Coordinates of C-alpha atoms in Angstrom, one line a residue:
Chain U
M1121 CA 9.4 16.9 22.5
V1122 CA 6.2 18.2 24.1
E1123 CA 7.3 16.9 27.4
L1124 CA 10.7 18.6 27.1
V1125 CA 9.1 22.0 26.4
M1126 CA 6.7 21.5 29.3
N1127 CA 9.6 20.8 31.7
L1128 CA 11.5 23.8 30.5
F1129 CA 8.7 26.3 30.7
P1130 CA 6.1 24.8 33.0
A1131 CA 4.3 28.0 33.9
R1132 CA 4.3 29.5 30.4
T1133 CA 3.1 26.3 28.8
A1134 CA 0.2 25.9 31.3
S1135 CA -1.1 29.4 30.7
H1136 CA -0.6 28.9 27.0
Q1137 CA -2.7 25.8 27.1
L1138 CA -5.4 27.5 29.1
S1139 CA -5.7 30.3 26.6
L1140 CA -5.7 27.7 23.8
S1141 CA -8.5 25.8 25.4
I1142 CA -10.6 28.9 25.9
G1143 CA -10.0 29.8 22.3
G1144 CA -11.0 26.3 21.3
L1145 CA -14.2 26.5 23.5
L1146 CA -15.1 29.8 21.8
R1147 CA -14.6 28.4 18.4
F1148 CA -16.6 25.3 19.4
C1149 CA -19.5 27.5 20.6
R1150 CA -19.3 29.7 17.5
R1151 CA -19.6 26.6 15.2
Y1152 CA -22.8 25.5 17.0
L1153 CA -24.2 28.9 17.6
S1154 CA -26.0 29.1 14.3
V1155 CA -27.5 25.6 14.9
A1156 CA -28.7 26.6 18.3
L1157 CA -30.1 29.8 16.9
V1158 CA -32.1 27.9 14.3
L1159 CA -33.5 25.6 16.9
V1160 CA -34.5 28.5 19.2
L1161 CA -36.2 30.4 16.3
W1162 CA -37.9 27.1 15.3
Q1163 CA -39.2 26.6 18.8
A1164 CA -40.3 30.2 19.1
G1165 CA -42.1 30.1 15.8
A1166 CA -43.9 27.0 16.8
Q1167 CA -45.0 28.4 20.1
A1168 CA -46.2 31.6 18.5
G1169 CA -48.3 29.6 16.1
L1170 CA -46.3 30.7 13.1
I1171 CA -45.3 27.1 12.2
P1172 CA -48.3 24.8 12.2
S1173 CA -47.5 21.5 13.9
R1174 CA -49.3 19.8 11.0
L1175 CA -46.3 20.8 8.8
L1176 CA -43.5 20.8 11.2
A1177 CA -43.4 19.8 14.9
S1178 CA -41.4 21.9 17.3
P1179 CA -38.0 20.7 18.6
V1180 CA -39.4 20.2 22.1
Q1181 CA -42.3 18.2 20.7
I1182 CA -39.8 16.0 18.8
V1183 CA -37.7 15.3 21.9
H1184 CA -40.9 14.5 23.8
T1185 CA -42.2 12.2 21.1
A1186 CA -38.8 10.4 20.9
W1187 CA -39.0 9.8 24.6
S1188 CA -42.5 8.4 24.6
L1189 CA -41.8 6.3 21.5
T1190 CA -38.8 4.8 23.4
L1191 CA -40.9 4.2 26.5
D1192 CA -43.6 2.3 24.6
H1193 CA -40.9 0.3 22.7
T1194 CA -42.0 1.4 19.3
L1195 CA -38.7 3.1 18.5
P1196 CA -36.3 0.4 19.9
Q1197 CA -38.2 -2.3 18.1
N1198 CA -38.3 -0.6 14.8
L1199 CA -34.7 0.5 15.1
L1200 CA -33.7 -3.1 15.8
V1201 CA -35.5 -4.3 12.7
S1202 CA -33.9 -1.5 10.5
L1203 CA -30.4 -2.3 12.0
G1204 CA -30.9 -6.0 11.2
R1205 CA -31.8 -5.3 7.6
A1206 CA -29.0 -2.8 7.1
G1207 CA -26.5 -5.1 8.7
A1208 CA -27.5 -8.2 6.7
G1209 CA -27.6 -6.2 3.5
L1210 CA -24.1 -4.7 4.3
V1211 CA -22.5 -8.1 5.0
L1212 CA -24.0 -9.6 1.9
G1213 CA -23.2 -6.6 -0.3
I1214 CA -19.6 -6.3 1.0
A1215 CA -19.0 -10.1 0.5
V1216 CA -20.3 -9.9 -3.1
G1217 CA -18.4 -6.7 -3.9
V1218 CA -15.1 -8.1 -2.4
A1219 CA -15.5 -11.4 -4.3
L1220 CA -16.2 -9.7 -7.6
A1221 CA -13.3 -7.2 -7.1
L1222 CA -10.9 -10.0 -6.3
V1223 CA -11.9 -11.9 -9.4
A1224 CA -11.7 -8.8 -11.6
G1225 CA -8.5 -7.5 -10.0
L1226 CA -6.5 -10.7 -9.9
S1227 CA -6.9 -12.0 -13.4
R1228 CA -7.3 -10.6 -16.9
V1229 CA -10.0 -13.1 -17.7
G1230 CA -11.9 -12.1 -14.6
E1231 CA -11.5 -8.5 -15.5
D1232 CA -13.0 -9.0 -18.9
I1233 CA -15.9 -11.1 -17.5
V1234 CA -16.7 -9.0 -14.4
D1235 CA -15.7 -5.4 -14.9
A1236 CA -17.6 -4.5 -18.1
P1237 CA -21.0 -5.6 -16.7
M1238 CA -20.3 -4.0 -13.3
Q1239 CA -19.3 -0.7 -14.9
M1240 CA -22.6 -0.8 -17.0
A1241 CA -24.8 -1.9 -14.0
R1242 CA -23.4 0.8 -11.8
T1243 CA -24.9 3.6 -14.0
L1244 CA -28.3 2.1 -13.3
P1245 CA -30.0 3.8 -10.3
A1246 CA -30.4 0.9 -7.9
L1247 CA -33.5 2.4 -6.4
A1248 CA -35.2 2.1 -9.8
L1249 CA -35.1 -1.7 -9.3
V1250 CA -37.6 -1.5 -6.3
P1251 CA -40.7 -2.5 -8.4
L1252 CA -38.8 -5.3 -10.0
F1253 CA -37.5 -6.6 -6.6
I1254 CA -41.1 -6.6 -5.2
L1255 CA -42.3 -8.6 -8.2
W1256 CA -39.4 -11.0 -7.9
F1257 CA -39.0 -11.4 -4.1
G1258 CA -42.4 -10.3 -2.7
I1259 CA -42.7 -7.9 0.2
G1260 CA -40.9 -9.8 2.9
E1261 CA -37.4 -9.2 4.3
L1262 CA -35.6 -10.6 1.3
P1263 CA -36.2 -7.8 -1.2
K1264 CA -35.1 -5.2 1.5
I1265 CA -31.9 -6.9 2.3
L1266 CA -31.1 -7.6 -1.3
L1267 CA -31.8 -3.9 -2.2
V1268 CA -29.3 -2.8 0.5
A1269 CA -26.8 -5.4 -0.7
L1270 CA -27.2 -4.3 -4.3
G1271 CA -26.5 -0.7 -3.4
V1272 CA -23.6 -1.6 -1.2
K1273 CA -21.8 -3.9 -3.6
F1274 CA -20.9 -1.1 -6.1
P1275 CA -18.8 1.2 -4.0
V1276 CA -17.1 -1.8 -2.4
Y1277 CA -16.4 -3.3 -5.8
L1278 CA -15.2 -0.1 -7.5
N1279 CA -12.9 1.0 -4.8
L1280 CA -11.3 -2.4 -4.1
Y1281 CA -10.9 -3.1 -7.8
K1282 CA -9.2 0.3 -8.2
G1283 CA -7.0 -0.5 -5.1
I1284 CA -5.9 -3.8 -6.5
R1285 CA -5.1 -2.3 -9.9
S1286 CA -3.1 0.6 -8.5
I1287 CA -0.7 -1.5 -6.5
D1288 CA 2.9 -0.6 -7.4
P1289 CA 4.1 -3.2 -9.9
K1290 CA 7.6 -2.7 -8.5
L1291 CA 6.5 -4.3 -5.2
I1292 CA 5.2 -7.3 -7.1
E1293 CA 8.5 -7.5 -9.0
L1294 CA 10.4 -7.4 -5.7
A1295 CA 8.2 -10.2 -4.4
K1296 CA 9.1 -12.3 -7.4
T1297 CA 12.8 -11.8 -6.8
L1298 CA 12.2 -13.0 -3.2
G1299 CA 10.5 -16.1 -4.6
L1300 CA 7.0 -15.4 -3.2
S1301 CA 4.3 -17.7 -4.4
R1302 CA 1.2 -16.2 -6.1
W1303 CA -0.9 -16.9 -3.0
K1304 CA 1.7 -15.1 -0.8
I1305 CA 1.8 -12.1 -3.2
I1306 CA -2.0 -11.8 -2.8
R1307 CA -1.9 -12.2 1.0
D1308 CA 1.1 -10.0 1.8
I1309 CA 1.0 -7.4 -1.0
I1310 CA -2.2 -7.1 -2.9
I1311 CA -4.7 -7.4 0.0
P1312 CA -3.0 -5.1 2.4
G1313 CA -2.1 -2.7 -0.4
A1314 CA -5.7 -2.5 -1.5
L1315 CA -7.1 -2.3 2.1
P1316 CA -7.2 1.5 2.3
D1317 CA -9.3 1.6 -0.8
L1318 CA -11.5 -1.2 0.4
L1319 CA -12.2 0.8 3.6
V1320 CA -13.1 3.9 1.6
G1321 CA -15.5 1.7 -0.3
I1322 CA -17.0 0.4 2.9
R1323 CA -17.5 3.9 4.2
F1324 CA -19.5 4.8 1.1
A1325 CA -21.3 1.5 1.3
V1326 CA -22.5 2.2 4.9
G1327 CA -23.9 5.5 3.8
I1328 CA -25.6 3.9 0.8
S1329 CA -27.0 1.1 3.0
W1330 CA -29.1 3.6 5.0
L1331 CA -30.3 5.3 1.8
M1332 CA -31.4 2.0 0.3
L1333 CA -33.1 1.0 3.5
V1334 CA -35.1 4.3 3.8
V1335 CA -36.6 3.6 0.4
A1336 CA -37.1 -0.1 0.9
E1337 CA -38.9 0.5 4.2
Q1338 CA -41.1 3.2 2.9
V1339 CA -42.4 1.4 -0.1
N1340 CA -43.7 -1.7 1.6
A1341 CA -43.0 -2.7 5.2
D1342 CA -44.8 -3.4 8.4
S1343 CA -41.8 -2.6 10.6
G1344 CA -38.7 -0.5 10.7
I1345 CA -37.9 3.2 11.1
G1346 CA -39.1 3.9 7.5
H1347 CA -42.4 2.1 8.2
M1348 CA -42.8 4.1 11.4
M1349 CA -42.4 7.3 9.5
M1350 CA -44.9 6.3 6.7
D1351 CA -47.4 5.3 9.4
A1352 CA -47.0 8.7 11.0
E1353 CA -47.7 10.4 7.7
D1354 CA -51.2 8.9 7.7
F1355 CA -51.9 10.6 11.0
L1356 CA -50.2 13.8 10.2
R1357 CA -47.7 13.1 13.0
T1358 CA -44.8 15.3 11.7
D1359 CA -43.1 14.8 15.2
I1360 CA -42.7 11.1 14.6
I1361 CA -41.5 11.6 11.0
L1362 CA -38.8 14.0 12.4
V1363 CA -37.8 11.5 15.1
G1364 CA -37.3 9.0 12.3
L1365 CA -35.2 11.5 10.3
A1366 CA -33.1 12.2 13.4
V1367 CA -32.6 8.5 14.0
Y1368 CA -31.4 8.0 10.4
A1369 CA -29.0 11.0 10.8
V1370 CA -27.6 9.6 14.1
L1371 CA -27.2 6.1 12.6
G1372 CA -25.4 7.5 9.6
L1373 CA -23.0 9.5 11.7
L1374 CA -22.3 6.6 14.1
S1375 CA -21.7 4.1 11.4
D1376 CA -19.3 6.5 9.6
Q1377 CA -17.4 7.0 12.8
I1378 CA -17.2 3.2 13.3
V1379 CA -15.6 2.7 9.9
R1380 CA -13.2 5.6 10.5
L1381 CA -12.2 4.0 13.8
A1382 CA -11.6 0.8 11.9
E1383 CA -9.5 2.7 9.4
G1384 CA -7.4 4.1 12.2
R1385 CA -6.8 0.7 13.7
L1386 CA -6.1 -1.2 10.4
L1387 CA -4.0 1.4 8.8
T1388 CA -1.6 2.4 11.6
W1389 CA 1.2 2.1 9.1
R1390 CA 0.0 5.2 7.3
G1391 CA 0.5 7.4 10.3
R1392 CA -1.5 10.5 10.2
T1393 CA -2.1 10.8 6.5
A1394 CA -5.5 12.1 5.5
V1395 CA -8.2 9.7 4.3
Q1396 CA -8.3 9.9 0.6
G1397 CA -11.4 10.3 -1.6
G1398 CA -12.9 7.3 -3.3
T1399 CA -15.3 6.3 -6.0
R1400 CA -19.0 6.1 -5.3
Chain I
M367 CA 30.7 -34.2 -3.1
S368 CA 30.9 -37.4 -5.1
A369 CA 27.8 -38.7 -3.2
N370 CA 25.6 -36.1 -4.8
P371 CA 26.2 -35.6 -8.5
L372 CA 26.2 -32.1 -9.7
T373 CA 23.1 -30.8 -11.4
K374 CA 23.5 -29.4 -14.9
A375 CA 23.4 -25.8 -13.7
E376 CA 26.0 -26.5 -11.0
F377 CA 28.2 -28.2 -13.5
E378 CA 28.1 -25.2 -15.9
L379 CA 28.8 -23.0 -13.0
A380 CA 31.7 -25.0 -11.6
G381 CA 34.1 -22.3 -10.5
N382 CA 31.8 -19.4 -11.2
A383 CA 29.0 -17.7 -9.4
V384 CA 27.5 -16.5 -12.6
S385 CA 28.1 -17.6 -16.1
I386 CA 26.4 -15.9 -19.1
R387 CA 27.0 -17.3 -22.6
H388 CA 25.9 -15.7 -25.9
F389 CA 23.0 -14.0 -24.2
T390 CA 20.9 -11.9 -26.6
R391 CA 17.7 -10.0 -25.7
R392 CA 15.4 -8.3 -28.2
F393 CA 12.3 -6.3 -27.6
G394 CA 10.6 -6.4 -31.0
E395 CA 13.0 -4.9 -33.6
T396 CA 15.5 -3.5 -31.1
T397 CA 18.3 -5.6 -29.7
V398 CA 19.0 -4.5 -26.2
L399 CA 21.7 -7.0 -25.4
R400 CA 23.9 -8.6 -28.1
N401 CA 25.7 -11.9 -27.7
L402 CA 26.8 -11.1 -24.2
N403 CA 29.4 -13.2 -22.3
L404 CA 30.1 -12.7 -18.6
D405 CA 31.6 -14.7 -15.8
I406 CA 31.5 -13.6 -12.2
A407 CA 33.7 -15.6 -9.7
P408 CA 32.4 -16.5 -6.3
G409 CA 32.9 -13.6 -3.9
E410 CA 33.9 -11.2 -6.8
F411 CA 32.7 -7.6 -6.7
V412 CA 31.8 -6.5 -10.2
A413 CA 30.6 -3.1 -11.2
L414 CA 28.5 -2.6 -14.3
L415 CA 28.6 0.9 -15.8
G416 CA 26.7 2.3 -18.7
H417 CA 24.4 5.1 -19.9
S418 CA 20.7 4.9 -19.4
G419 CA 19.4 2.6 -22.1
S420 CA 22.6 0.7 -22.5
G421 CA 21.0 -2.6 -21.4
K422 CA 22.1 -2.6 -17.7
S423 CA 18.6 -3.1 -16.3
T424 CA 17.7 -5.7 -18.9
L425 CA 20.8 -7.7 -17.9
L426 CA 20.0 -7.3 -14.2
R427 CA 16.4 -8.4 -14.8
A428 CA 17.5 -11.5 -16.6
L429 CA 19.9 -12.4 -13.9
A430 CA 17.2 -11.8 -11.2
G431 CA 15.0 -14.2 -13.0
L432 CA 12.4 -11.5 -13.8
D433 CA 12.8 -12.0 -17.6
T434 CA 12.8 -15.1 -19.8
V435 CA 16.1 -16.2 -21.4
E436 CA 15.3 -17.0 -25.0
E437 CA 18.6 -16.7 -26.8
G438 CA 21.8 -17.9 -25.1
Q439 CA 22.3 -19.3 -21.6
I440 CA 22.4 -17.8 -18.1
D441 CA 23.6 -20.0 -15.3
R442 CA 23.1 -18.4 -11.9
P443 CA 22.9 -19.6 -8.3
S444 CA 19.4 -20.2 -7.0
A445 CA 20.1 -17.8 -4.0
V446 CA 20.1 -14.4 -5.7
S447 CA 19.0 -11.2 -4.0
V448 CA 18.4 -7.8 -5.5
V449 CA 18.5 -4.4 -4.0
F450 CA 16.8 -1.8 -6.2
Q451 CA 17.2 1.9 -6.5
E452 CA 14.0 2.4 -4.6
H453 CA 13.9 0.5 -1.3
R454 CA 10.6 -1.3 -2.2
L455 CA 9.7 -2.0 1.4
L456 CA 6.0 -2.9 2.0
P457 CA 4.6 0.1 3.9
W458 CA 2.1 -2.0 5.8
K459 CA 4.8 -4.3 7.3
N460 CA 7.2 -3.2 9.9
V461 CA 11.0 -3.3 9.2
T462 CA 11.4 -6.8 10.7
D463 CA 8.5 -8.3 8.8
N464 CA 9.8 -6.7 5.6
V465 CA 13.1 -8.4 6.1
T466 CA 11.5 -11.8 6.7
L467 CA 9.0 -11.3 3.8
G468 CA 8.4 -14.7 2.2
L469 CA 10.3 -16.6 4.9
D470 CA 8.0 -18.8 7.0
G471 CA 8.6 -19.5 10.7
K472 CA 9.4 -17.6 13.8
E473 CA 13.0 -18.6 13.8
W474 CA 13.7 -16.1 11.1
N475 CA 12.8 -13.2 13.4
A476 CA 16.0 -13.7 15.5
Q477 CA 18.0 -13.8 12.3
A478 CA 16.3 -10.6 11.0
E479 CA 17.1 -8.9 14.2
A480 CA 20.8 -9.9 13.9
I481 CA 21.1 -8.7 10.4
L482 CA 19.3 -5.5 11.1
H483 CA 21.8 -4.8 13.8
E484 CA 24.5 -5.6 11.3
V485 CA 23.3 -3.0 8.9
G486 CA 22.9 -0.5 11.7
L487 CA 19.1 -0.6 12.0
G488 CA 19.0 -2.4 15.4
H489 CA 17.0 0.6 16.9
R490 CA 14.3 0.5 14.2
L491 CA 13.2 -3.1 14.3
E492 CA 9.5 -2.3 14.7
A493 CA 9.4 0.9 12.7
W494 CA 7.0 1.5 9.9
P495 CA 8.8 2.0 6.6
L496 CA 7.1 5.4 6.0
T497 CA 8.9 6.7 9.1
L498 CA 12.4 5.7 7.8
S499 CA 14.9 8.1 6.1
G500 CA 16.2 7.2 2.7
G501 CA 19.4 5.8 4.0
E502 CA 17.6 3.7 6.7
A503 CA 15.2 2.3 4.1
Q504 CA 18.1 1.2 1.9
R505 CA 19.7 -0.4 4.9
A506 CA 16.5 -2.3 5.5
A507 CA 16.4 -3.4 1.9
L508 CA 20.0 -4.6 2.2
A509 CA 19.1 -6.6 5.3
R510 CA 16.2 -8.1 3.4
A511 CA 18.6 -9.1 0.6
L512 CA 21.2 -10.6 2.9
I513 CA 19.0 -12.6 5.2
R514 CA 18.6 -15.2 2.4
E515 CA 22.4 -15.6 2.3
P516 CA 22.6 -15.0 -1.4
K517 CA 25.5 -16.4 -3.5
L518 CA 24.9 -13.4 -5.8
L519 CA 23.8 -10.0 -4.6
M520 CA 22.7 -7.6 -7.2
L521 CA 22.6 -3.9 -6.5
D522 CA 20.7 -1.8 -9.0
E523 CA 21.9 1.8 -8.5
P524 CA 21.0 1.4 -4.8
F525 CA 22.4 4.7 -3.7
A526 CA 21.5 6.9 -6.6
A527 CA 18.6 8.5 -4.7
L528 CA 20.6 9.2 -1.5
D529 CA 22.5 12.4 -0.6
A530 CA 26.2 12.4 -1.0
L531 CA 27.2 11.8 2.6
T532 CA 24.7 9.0 3.1
R533 CA 25.9 7.5 -0.1
L534 CA 29.5 7.3 1.1
R535 CA 28.4 5.8 4.4
M536 CA 26.3 3.2 2.5
Q537 CA 29.2 2.3 0.2
K538 CA 31.4 1.5 3.2
L539 CA 28.5 -0.6 4.7
V540 CA 28.2 -2.5 1.4
L541 CA 32.0 -3.3 1.5
D542 CA 31.8 -4.5 5.1
L543 CA 28.8 -6.7 4.4
W544 CA 30.3 -8.1 1.2
K545 CA 33.5 -9.1 3.1
R546 CA 31.5 -10.7 5.9
H547 CA 28.9 -12.5 3.8
D548 CA 31.3 -13.5 1.1
C549 CA 28.9 -13.4 -1.9
A550 CA 29.5 -12.3 -5.4
V551 CA 28.2 -8.8 -6.0
L552 CA 27.0 -7.2 -9.2
L553 CA 26.7 -3.4 -8.7
V554 CA 24.9 -1.5 -11.5
T555 CA 25.8 2.2 -11.3
H556 CA 26.6 5.1 -13.4
D557 CA 28.9 6.6 -10.9
V558 CA 32.5 5.9 -11.9
D559 CA 33.9 6.8 -8.5
E560 CA 31.5 4.4 -6.8
A561 CA 32.6 1.6 -9.1
L562 CA 36.2 2.3 -8.5
A563 CA 35.8 2.6 -4.8
L564 CA 34.1 -0.7 -4.4
A565 CA 34.6 -3.2 -7.2
D566 CA 37.3 -5.7 -8.2
R567 CA 36.4 -5.3 -11.8
A568 CA 34.4 -2.7 -13.8
L569 CA 32.5 -3.3 -17.0
V570 CA 31.2 -0.7 -19.4
L571 CA 28.1 -1.7 -21.2
E572 CA 27.4 0.1 -24.4
R573 CA 24.7 -0.5 -27.0
G574 CA 24.1 -4.1 -25.7
E575 CA 27.7 -5.1 -25.6
I576 CA 30.5 -5.1 -23.0
R577 CA 33.0 -2.7 -24.6
T578 CA 35.4 -2.1 -21.8
E579 CA 36.6 -4.3 -19.0
V580 CA 38.9 -2.9 -16.3
E581 CA 40.5 -4.8 -13.4
I582 CA 40.9 -2.7 -10.3
P583 CA 44.0 -4.0 -8.5
L584 CA 43.9 -1.6 -5.6
T585 CA 43.6 -2.5 -1.9
R586 CA 40.6 -1.1 0.0
P587 CA 39.9 1.4 1.4
R588 CA 40.9 3.3 -1.8
R589 CA 42.1 6.8 -2.1
H590 CA 40.8 9.0 -4.9
A591 CA 44.2 10.7 -5.1
D592 CA 46.0 7.5 -5.9
P593 CA 47.5 7.8 -9.4
V594 CA 46.3 4.3 -10.4
F595 CA 42.8 5.2 -9.3
E596 CA 43.0 8.4 -11.3
A597 CA 44.2 6.6 -14.4
L598 CA 41.4 4.0 -14.2
R599 CA 38.9 6.8 -13.7
E600 CA 40.1 8.5 -16.9
R601 CA 39.8 5.2 -18.7
L602 CA 36.3 4.4 -17.6
L603 CA 35.1 8.0 -18.2
H604 CA 36.6 7.8 -21.7
A605 CA 34.8 4.5 -22.3
L606 CA 31.6 6.2 -21.2
G607 CA 32.2 9.0 -23.7
V608 CA 33.2 11.7 -21.2
T609 CA 36.4 13.4 -22.1
S610 CA 38.1 15.9 -19.8

C-alpha cells in the first residue's frame, strides 16, 4: 500500500516525508530540551560554586570520572561482578518461579499447596530479609544471588500463574475433542498461551533484580557497583556515586530493552498489539 | 471382515454412524435430556434445531466425548470431529499448524495444505489466526475437523457469528465437503432455513426430548420458493413455537 502511494505521487510523498522527519526531529529535540537544560544549569551551578562537589559532582566531572574508572579497570571489573550476580540470581529466580507456577497452575492440589504460601510471602518486603540472609548464608556471593532470586521469583510466579489460569477453557475443550494428550495440551496450548504473561513477569523480574542487587551490594560486599559506590561514600566522592547510579540506570534500560526484543520475537503471532500490564 | 471380529461398539453401530439409546443427562435436579433415542446413518446429514437451553449443546458434548454418559448408551465412531461456533484456533500457531494440531509427523503438512486448498484457504497457509476474517477462520476450523477423516462431523452453530453473505457461502462449502468426504454430519443450529437448505432430516429438540422429526426429501441445491420447502419450514417453525 505504501509502495503504491509512493509510485503514484513520488514527488509529493518525498516532500511529505521530509516535512514529517523535520517535525519528528523538532519533537525529538523538544523532548530532550528540558533534560539538556537541567544538565547545563547543573554544570553552570557547579562551576559558579553554587553546588559544592561534596554534595553533587558536576556532569563534566562525572563523565571524566567514569572514563578514568574505566581506564583503571575499576568500573569494568565491578560491573562484571554485578552482572554475574544479577544474571545468576535471575536464572535461579526465574527457574524457581516458573516451576512453582507450573505446579500451582496445572493441578488443583498444587494450587492449594503452593499458591497460598506464595501469596502470603509476596506481601513480605524481600529486602527486609537481608539481615536473616546474612546470618544464614554469611557475606559471600550466595546471599546476594539468593536475594536477587527471591525478589525475581515473585513477579515470575504471579504472572505465569495468572497466565496459565486465564487460558480460554474452550481451547482446552477443543484439544480434548482432537484427542490431545495432557502433555500435548500443556506443550501446545498452556505454555504458549501463558508465554505473554511469563514475559511480562520476566520484565518486572529484571527490574527487581537490579533493585535487590543494589541493596545486597551496599550492605556487605567487597566488589560490585554497589560496593564501589559505598566505598566512594567514605571518601566523599559524589562523582563515583553518580557514575554508579548512571550505570544502574543504563543497565536497567538495556535489560528492559532486551526483554522487549525477546517479546517481539516470541510473540510475532500477536502482531502489533500493545504489551499489557502485569502483576508485580 | 470375518477375520477381525467386530468390537462391541462396532456391533452396536452396525449400519449406523451414531446410535443413542435411552440417553438421559441430569445436572443436579434438572433433567436436560430425557430418554433420548437417535440413530444417524453413515453419510447422513442431520440438523438439530431447538431453543437455547433445549439440550442441544449437552447432546453435542456427550457425542463429542466431552461429557460422561451415565444413563443410557451412546455408540459413536472413534473418528469424530467438532466445529464450534467460535473457530477456536490457537492464535500462536499458524493456520497449517492449527490444522495439524495433535497429528505428529511431517507427512501431515502436505495433507493440511491439500485440505486448506479444498476449503479455499490455500493462500493463507502460513497466516496467523488473528489476521483471518471470521469466514476464513471458520474455514480453517473446518479443515482442522476434516483432516482427521471423521466418520461423524459435528457442527455447533458454526455460522451463527458470520454475516449473512459469508454464511451462505459457508453453507455451500459445507455441502460440497460433505459430499466429498462422505461423513455423517450433525448440524446444531437455530436457523430453520439453514437446516432446510442442508440436511436430509431435521430434528427439533424441546425440553430434553426430540418432539418433531422431519425428513427433507428435496434435491440440492434447494430453492426457498419451492412449495415443499415452504411447507417444511412452516412445520419446523411451528414445532419451535413460532406461528406466522
